[in-house]
XYZ file of C-alpha atoms in Angstrom:
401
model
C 0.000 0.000 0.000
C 1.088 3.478 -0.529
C -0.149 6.990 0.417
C -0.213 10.378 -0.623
C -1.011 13.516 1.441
C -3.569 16.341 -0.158
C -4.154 19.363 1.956
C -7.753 19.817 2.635
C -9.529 21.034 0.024
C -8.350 20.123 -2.954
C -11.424 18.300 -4.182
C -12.432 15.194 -5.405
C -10.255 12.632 -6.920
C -11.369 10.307 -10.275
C -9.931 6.808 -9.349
C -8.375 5.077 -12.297
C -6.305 2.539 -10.574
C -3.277 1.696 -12.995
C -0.305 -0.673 -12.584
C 2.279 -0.092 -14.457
C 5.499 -1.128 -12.289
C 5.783 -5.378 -13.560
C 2.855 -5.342 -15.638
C 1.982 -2.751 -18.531
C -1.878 -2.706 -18.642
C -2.213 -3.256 -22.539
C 1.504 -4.770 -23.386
C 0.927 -6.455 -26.460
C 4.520 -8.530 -27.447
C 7.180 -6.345 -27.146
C 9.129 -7.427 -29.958
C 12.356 -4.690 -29.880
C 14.330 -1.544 -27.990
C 12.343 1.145 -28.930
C 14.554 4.528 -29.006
C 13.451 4.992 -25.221
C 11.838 1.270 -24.432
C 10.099 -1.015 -25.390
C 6.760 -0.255 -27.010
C 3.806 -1.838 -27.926
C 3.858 -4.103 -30.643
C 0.695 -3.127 -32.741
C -0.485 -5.185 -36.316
C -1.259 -3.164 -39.117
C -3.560 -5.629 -40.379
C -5.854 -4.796 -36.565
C -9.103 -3.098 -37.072
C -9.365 0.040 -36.017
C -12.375 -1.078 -33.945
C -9.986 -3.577 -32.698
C -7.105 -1.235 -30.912
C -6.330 0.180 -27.929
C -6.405 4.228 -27.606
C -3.833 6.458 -29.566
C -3.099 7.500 -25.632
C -1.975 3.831 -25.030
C 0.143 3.234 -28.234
C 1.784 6.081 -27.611
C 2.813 5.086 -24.110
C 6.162 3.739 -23.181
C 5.840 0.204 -21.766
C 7.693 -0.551 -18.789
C 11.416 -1.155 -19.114
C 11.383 -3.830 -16.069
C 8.719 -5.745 -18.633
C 11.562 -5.715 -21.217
C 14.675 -6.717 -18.722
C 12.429 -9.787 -17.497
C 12.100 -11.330 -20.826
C 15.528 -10.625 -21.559
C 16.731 -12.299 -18.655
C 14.591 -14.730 -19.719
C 16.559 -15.617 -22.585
C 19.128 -16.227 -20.650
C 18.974 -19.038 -17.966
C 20.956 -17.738 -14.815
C 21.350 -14.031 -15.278
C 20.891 -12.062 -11.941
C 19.271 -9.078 -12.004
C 20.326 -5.129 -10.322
C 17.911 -3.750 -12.528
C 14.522 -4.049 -10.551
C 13.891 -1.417 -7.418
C 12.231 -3.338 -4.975
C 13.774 -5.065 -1.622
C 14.624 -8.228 -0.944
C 13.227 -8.875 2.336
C 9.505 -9.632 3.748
C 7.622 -9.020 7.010
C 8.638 -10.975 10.011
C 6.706 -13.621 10.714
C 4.835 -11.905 13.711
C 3.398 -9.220 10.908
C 2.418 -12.078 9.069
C 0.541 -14.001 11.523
C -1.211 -10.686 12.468
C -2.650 -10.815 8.559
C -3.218 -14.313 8.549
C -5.509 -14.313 11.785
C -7.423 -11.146 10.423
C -8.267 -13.440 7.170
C -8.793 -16.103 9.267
C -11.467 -13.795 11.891
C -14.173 -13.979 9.304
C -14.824 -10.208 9.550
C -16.548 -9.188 6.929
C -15.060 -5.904 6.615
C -11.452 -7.792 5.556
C -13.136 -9.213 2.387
C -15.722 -5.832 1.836
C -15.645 -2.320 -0.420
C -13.848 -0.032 2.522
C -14.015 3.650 1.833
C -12.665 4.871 -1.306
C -9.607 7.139 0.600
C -8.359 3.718 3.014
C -8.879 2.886 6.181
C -10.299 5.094 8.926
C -7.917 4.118 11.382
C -4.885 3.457 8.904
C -5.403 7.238 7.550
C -5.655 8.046 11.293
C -2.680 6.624 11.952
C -0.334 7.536 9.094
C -1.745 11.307 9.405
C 0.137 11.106 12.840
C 3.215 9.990 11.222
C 3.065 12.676 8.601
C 2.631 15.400 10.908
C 5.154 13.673 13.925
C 7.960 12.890 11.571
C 7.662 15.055 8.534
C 6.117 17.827 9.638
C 3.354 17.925 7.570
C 0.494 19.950 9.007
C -3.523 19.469 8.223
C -3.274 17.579 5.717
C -5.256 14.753 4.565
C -4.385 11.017 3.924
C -5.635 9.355 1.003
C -4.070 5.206 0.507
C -3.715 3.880 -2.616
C -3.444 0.366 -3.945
C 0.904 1.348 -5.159
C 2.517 4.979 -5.435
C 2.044 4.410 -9.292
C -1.711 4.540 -8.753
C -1.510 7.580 -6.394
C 0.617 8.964 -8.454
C -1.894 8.697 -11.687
C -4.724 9.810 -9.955
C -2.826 13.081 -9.137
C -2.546 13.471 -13.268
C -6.346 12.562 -13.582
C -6.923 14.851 -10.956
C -5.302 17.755 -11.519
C -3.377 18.282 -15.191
C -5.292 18.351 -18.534
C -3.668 17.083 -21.838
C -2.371 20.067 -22.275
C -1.008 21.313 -18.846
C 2.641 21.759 -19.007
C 4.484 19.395 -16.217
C 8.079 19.750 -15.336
C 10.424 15.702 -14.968
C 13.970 16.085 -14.262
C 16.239 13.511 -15.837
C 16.625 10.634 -15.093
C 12.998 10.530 -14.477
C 11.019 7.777 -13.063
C 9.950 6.170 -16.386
C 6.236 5.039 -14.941
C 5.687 9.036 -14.121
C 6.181 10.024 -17.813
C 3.871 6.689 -18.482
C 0.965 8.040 -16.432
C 1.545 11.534 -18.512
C 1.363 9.628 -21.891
C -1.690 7.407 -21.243
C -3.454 10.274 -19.975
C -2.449 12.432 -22.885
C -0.068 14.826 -21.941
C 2.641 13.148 -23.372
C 3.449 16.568 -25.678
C 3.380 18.505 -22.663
C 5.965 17.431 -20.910
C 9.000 19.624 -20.155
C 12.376 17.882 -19.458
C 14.941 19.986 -16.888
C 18.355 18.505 -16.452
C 20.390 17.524 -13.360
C 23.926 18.150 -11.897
C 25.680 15.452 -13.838
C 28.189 14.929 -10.921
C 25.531 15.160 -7.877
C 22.858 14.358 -10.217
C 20.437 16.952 -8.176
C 17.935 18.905 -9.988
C 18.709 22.604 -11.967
C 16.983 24.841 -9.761
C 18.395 27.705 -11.649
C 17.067 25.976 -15.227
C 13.530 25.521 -12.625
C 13.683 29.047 -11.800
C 13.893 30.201 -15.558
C 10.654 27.841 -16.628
C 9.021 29.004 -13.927
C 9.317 32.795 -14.571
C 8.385 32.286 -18.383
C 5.324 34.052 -19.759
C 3.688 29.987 -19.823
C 4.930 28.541 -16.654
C 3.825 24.581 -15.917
C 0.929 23.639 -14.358
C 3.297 21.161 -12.154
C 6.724 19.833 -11.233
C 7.877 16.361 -10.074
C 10.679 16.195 -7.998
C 12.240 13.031 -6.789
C 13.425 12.930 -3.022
C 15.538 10.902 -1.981
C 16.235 8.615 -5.071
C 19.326 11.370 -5.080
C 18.523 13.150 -1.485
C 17.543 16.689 -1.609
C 19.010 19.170 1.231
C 16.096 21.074 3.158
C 17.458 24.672 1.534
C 16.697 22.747 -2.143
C 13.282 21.227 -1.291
C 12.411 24.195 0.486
C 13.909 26.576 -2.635
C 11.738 24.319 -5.222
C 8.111 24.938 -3.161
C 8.770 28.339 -3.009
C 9.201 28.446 -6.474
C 6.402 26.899 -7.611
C 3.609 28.440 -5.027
C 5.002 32.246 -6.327
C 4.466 30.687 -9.894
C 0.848 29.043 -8.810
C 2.324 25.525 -10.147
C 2.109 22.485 -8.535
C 5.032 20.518 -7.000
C 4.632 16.703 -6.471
C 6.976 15.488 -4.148
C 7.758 11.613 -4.854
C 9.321 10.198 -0.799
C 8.981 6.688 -2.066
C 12.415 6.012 -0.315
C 12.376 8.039 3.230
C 13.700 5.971 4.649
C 16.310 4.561 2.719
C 19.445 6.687 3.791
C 22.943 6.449 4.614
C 25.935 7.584 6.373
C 23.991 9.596 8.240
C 22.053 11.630 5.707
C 18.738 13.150 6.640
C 15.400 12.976 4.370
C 13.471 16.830 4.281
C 9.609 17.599 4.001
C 7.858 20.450 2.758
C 3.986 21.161 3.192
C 1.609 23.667 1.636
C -1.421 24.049 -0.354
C 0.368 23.942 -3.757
C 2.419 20.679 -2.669
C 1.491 16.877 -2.752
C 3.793 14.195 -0.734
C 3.736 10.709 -2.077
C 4.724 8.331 0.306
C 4.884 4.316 0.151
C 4.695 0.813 1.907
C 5.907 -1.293 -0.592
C 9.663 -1.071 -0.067
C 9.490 -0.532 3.434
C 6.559 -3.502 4.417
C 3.974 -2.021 5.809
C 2.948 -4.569 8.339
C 6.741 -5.166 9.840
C 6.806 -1.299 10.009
C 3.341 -1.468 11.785
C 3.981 -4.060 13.761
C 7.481 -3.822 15.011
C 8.000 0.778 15.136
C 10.132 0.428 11.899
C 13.188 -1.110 13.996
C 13.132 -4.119 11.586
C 12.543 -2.572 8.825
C 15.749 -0.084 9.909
C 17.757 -3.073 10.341
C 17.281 -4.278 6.685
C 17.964 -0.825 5.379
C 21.608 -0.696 7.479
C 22.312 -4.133 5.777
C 22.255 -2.704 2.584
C 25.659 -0.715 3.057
C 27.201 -3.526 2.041
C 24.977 -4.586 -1.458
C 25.864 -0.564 -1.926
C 29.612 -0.916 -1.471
C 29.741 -3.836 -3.777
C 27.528 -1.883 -6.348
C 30.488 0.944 -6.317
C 32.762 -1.017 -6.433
C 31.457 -2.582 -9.541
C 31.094 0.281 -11.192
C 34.361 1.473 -10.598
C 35.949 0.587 -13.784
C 33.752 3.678 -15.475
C 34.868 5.680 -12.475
C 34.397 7.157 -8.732
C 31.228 7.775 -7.086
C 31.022 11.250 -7.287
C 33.726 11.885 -9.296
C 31.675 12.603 -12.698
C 30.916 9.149 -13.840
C 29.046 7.479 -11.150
C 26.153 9.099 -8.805
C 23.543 8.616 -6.786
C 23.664 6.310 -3.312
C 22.881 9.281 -1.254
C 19.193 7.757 -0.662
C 17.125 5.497 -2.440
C 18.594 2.194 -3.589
C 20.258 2.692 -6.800
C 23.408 4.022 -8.402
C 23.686 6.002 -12.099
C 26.725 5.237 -13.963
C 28.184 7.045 -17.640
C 28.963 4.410 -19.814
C 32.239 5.036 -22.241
C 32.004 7.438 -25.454
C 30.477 5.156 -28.335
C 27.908 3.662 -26.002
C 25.230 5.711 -26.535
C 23.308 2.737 -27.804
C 22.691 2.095 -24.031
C 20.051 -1.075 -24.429
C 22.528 -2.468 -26.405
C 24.980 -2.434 -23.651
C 22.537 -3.457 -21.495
C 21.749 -6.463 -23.653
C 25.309 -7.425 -24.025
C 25.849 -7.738 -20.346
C 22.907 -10.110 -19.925
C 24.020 -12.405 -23.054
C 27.408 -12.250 -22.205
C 27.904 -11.805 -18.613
C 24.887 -13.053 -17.090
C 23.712 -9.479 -15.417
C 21.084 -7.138 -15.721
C 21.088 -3.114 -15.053
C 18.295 -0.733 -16.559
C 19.542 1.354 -19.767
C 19.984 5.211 -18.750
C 17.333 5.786 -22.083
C 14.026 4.122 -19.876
C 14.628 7.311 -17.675
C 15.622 9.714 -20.598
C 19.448 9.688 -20.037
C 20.906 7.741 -23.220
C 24.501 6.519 -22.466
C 23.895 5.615 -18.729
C 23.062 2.694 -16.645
C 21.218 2.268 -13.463
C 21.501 -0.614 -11.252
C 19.900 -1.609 -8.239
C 21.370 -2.675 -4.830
C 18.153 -3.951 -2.843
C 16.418 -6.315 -4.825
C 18.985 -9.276 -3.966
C 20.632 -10.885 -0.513
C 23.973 -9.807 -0.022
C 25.926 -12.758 -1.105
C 23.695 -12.850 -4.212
C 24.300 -9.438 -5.006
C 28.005 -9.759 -4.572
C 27.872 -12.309 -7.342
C 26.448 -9.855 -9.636
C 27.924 -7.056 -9.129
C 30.998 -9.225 -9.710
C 29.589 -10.165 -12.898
C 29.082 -6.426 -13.599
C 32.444 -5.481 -12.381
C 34.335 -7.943 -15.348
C 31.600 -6.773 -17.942
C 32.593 -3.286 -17.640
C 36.080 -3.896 -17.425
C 35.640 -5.650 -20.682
C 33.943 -2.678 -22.099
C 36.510 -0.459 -20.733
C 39.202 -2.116 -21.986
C 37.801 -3.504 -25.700
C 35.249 -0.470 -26.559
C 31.835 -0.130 -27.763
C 32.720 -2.782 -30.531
C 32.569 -5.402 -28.110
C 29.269 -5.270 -27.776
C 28.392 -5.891 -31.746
């Protein structure tokens, strides 16, 4: 489960529940690398009574889609490219379920009101306004961010609206703008290639202009944000009447001692999640479990940089990210622009998967995970990585032909 927070008054929300994270809705058989991902694979021969919505074909599908049934072509590849965790509740948390299933309450297996759980939204508007500081606000809790995330496009931007992503982007936020029809209307803003934190200068600029956007999506912490930036960016966009949707999928996922920043108002929407945390071991057990899992993790990450090292230092230009969140960017050598075909080199030939820099709209990069597998696992691939990369390195781009 995942939540957002509106402020009161915002109005009434169209629920159009959309999955787009393993599944696309209409995928069709992706058949090649588009020049961003894969697409749908339509037949000319298909009536036109016959076809999904121009909104539809013209929608990315999901990249993790295409990395699964390239991994599926070849038996024993691990993957870094997903972003999910590899741990589950304890076993308390899950007894606690299974005995509410078990209870024959009717209200387990019922429609619930359409905004969650009375006492769940009672309960997480307490931890919104104890921990982040988020005042009178209201909780709405949504079956995945993705969803919440959608409904905030149904419910607020028409096809036309302008909307601000910074690259990389989160590929399923420009998916929910292209199957609702905004796909033209999207404004790309770059980041600090080194930190790989958002142009608040370039923001500033876009902004000001005589046809500022109607919204802006800012990512925090996938890289983490200080309070002066998040603060600087809401500021911005309440002078400018736009709104800012602030994505906190990974709050909690921080390290060396880093701190995750909040910002409230009437122009702003947090988006916050369960999934990667597990809601019920979180619930259950104050978070200290979930904490626990999260400190492991220094270790998948250290491996990660390390295997990444033979296209440079974290921070030094090359490689970024790690500051929150659970995944590291990486600029692959001159010639590889062609990132999916890097990407489906190392799976053929080195038995690893990473996500190709052009799913988020940065061609010539790769992105690889660091949570989705246990530590000895993921030491295995990032060893894998390591010797592809090396190759790569050492042999150029015509390696991978």
């Amino acid at each position: 489960m995942n939540i957002h927070a509106l402020r009161s008054g915002v109005g009434a929300w169209r629920s159009a529940p959309i999955r787009c994270d393993d599944v696309p809705l209409l995928r069709g058989e992706a058949t090649r690398w588009s020049s961003s991902v894969f697409r749908l694979n339509t037949s000319p021969s298909a009536s036109v009574h016959t076809q999904a919505s121009k909104r539809v074909l013209a929608t990315d599908a999901p990249c993790i889609v295409a990395t699964k049934k390239l991994m599926a072509g070849s038996p024993g590849a691990m993957s870094l490219a997903q972003g999910i965790v590899h741990w589950g509740p304890p076993q308390g948390a899950l007894k606690v379920a299974s005995d509410l299933l078990l209870s024959g309450d009717p209200s387990i297996s019922s429609y619930g009101p359409a905004e969650g759980n009375p006492l769940l939204r009672a309960a997480l508007k307490a931890k919104v306004e104890e921990r982040n500081g988020l005042q009178n606000y209201s909780i709405m809790v949504t079956a995945g961010a993705n969803q919440a995330f959608t409904n905030i496009v149904l419910g607020l931007m028409d096809e036309s609206d302008k909307v601000v992503l910074f690259k990389p982007y989160y590929f399923n936020h420009l998916m929910a703008f292209q199957m609702c029809g905004g796909a033209d209307s999207v404004v790309f803003g770059d980041c600090d290639p080194t930190t790989l934190h958002p142009d608040l200068d370039w923001l500033q600029s876009v902004l000001s202009s005589p046809q500022p956007p109607k919204m802006v999506v800012i990512v925090n912490p996938c890289v983490l944000l200080s309070k002066e930036e998040v603060q600087r960016a809401s500021d911005m966009c309440a002078a400018a009447g736009a709104w800012l949707i602030l994505d906190n999928t990974y709050e909690d996922f921080l390290y060396e001692g880093r701190e995750h920043f909040c910002v409230g108002g009437p122009h702003v929407i947090n988006v916050f999640s369960f999934s990667k945390l597990m809601a019920l071991a979180a619930l259950e057990q104050g978070g200290f479990y979930v904490k626990e899992q999260i400190a492991a993790l220094e270790g998948n990450r250290a491996a990660l940089v390390d295997a990444l090292s033979p296209l440079g230092t974290l921070g030094g230009g090359s490689v970024a990210g790690g500051e929150g969140a659970i995944y590291l960017w990486a600029r692959l050598p001159p010639g590889c622009e062609d990132d999916q075909s890097v990407v489906t080199w190392l799976v053929k030939k080195h038995g690893v998967c990473v996500i190709p820099g052009s799913a988020c709209g940065v061609p010539g990069h790769i992105r690889a995970a660091y949570a989705n597998l246990k530590p000895e696992m993921c030491n295995q691939a990032a060893a894998r990585l390591k010797m592809g990369l090396e190759e790569l390195v050492a042999k150029g781009p015509a390696v991978i032909s």
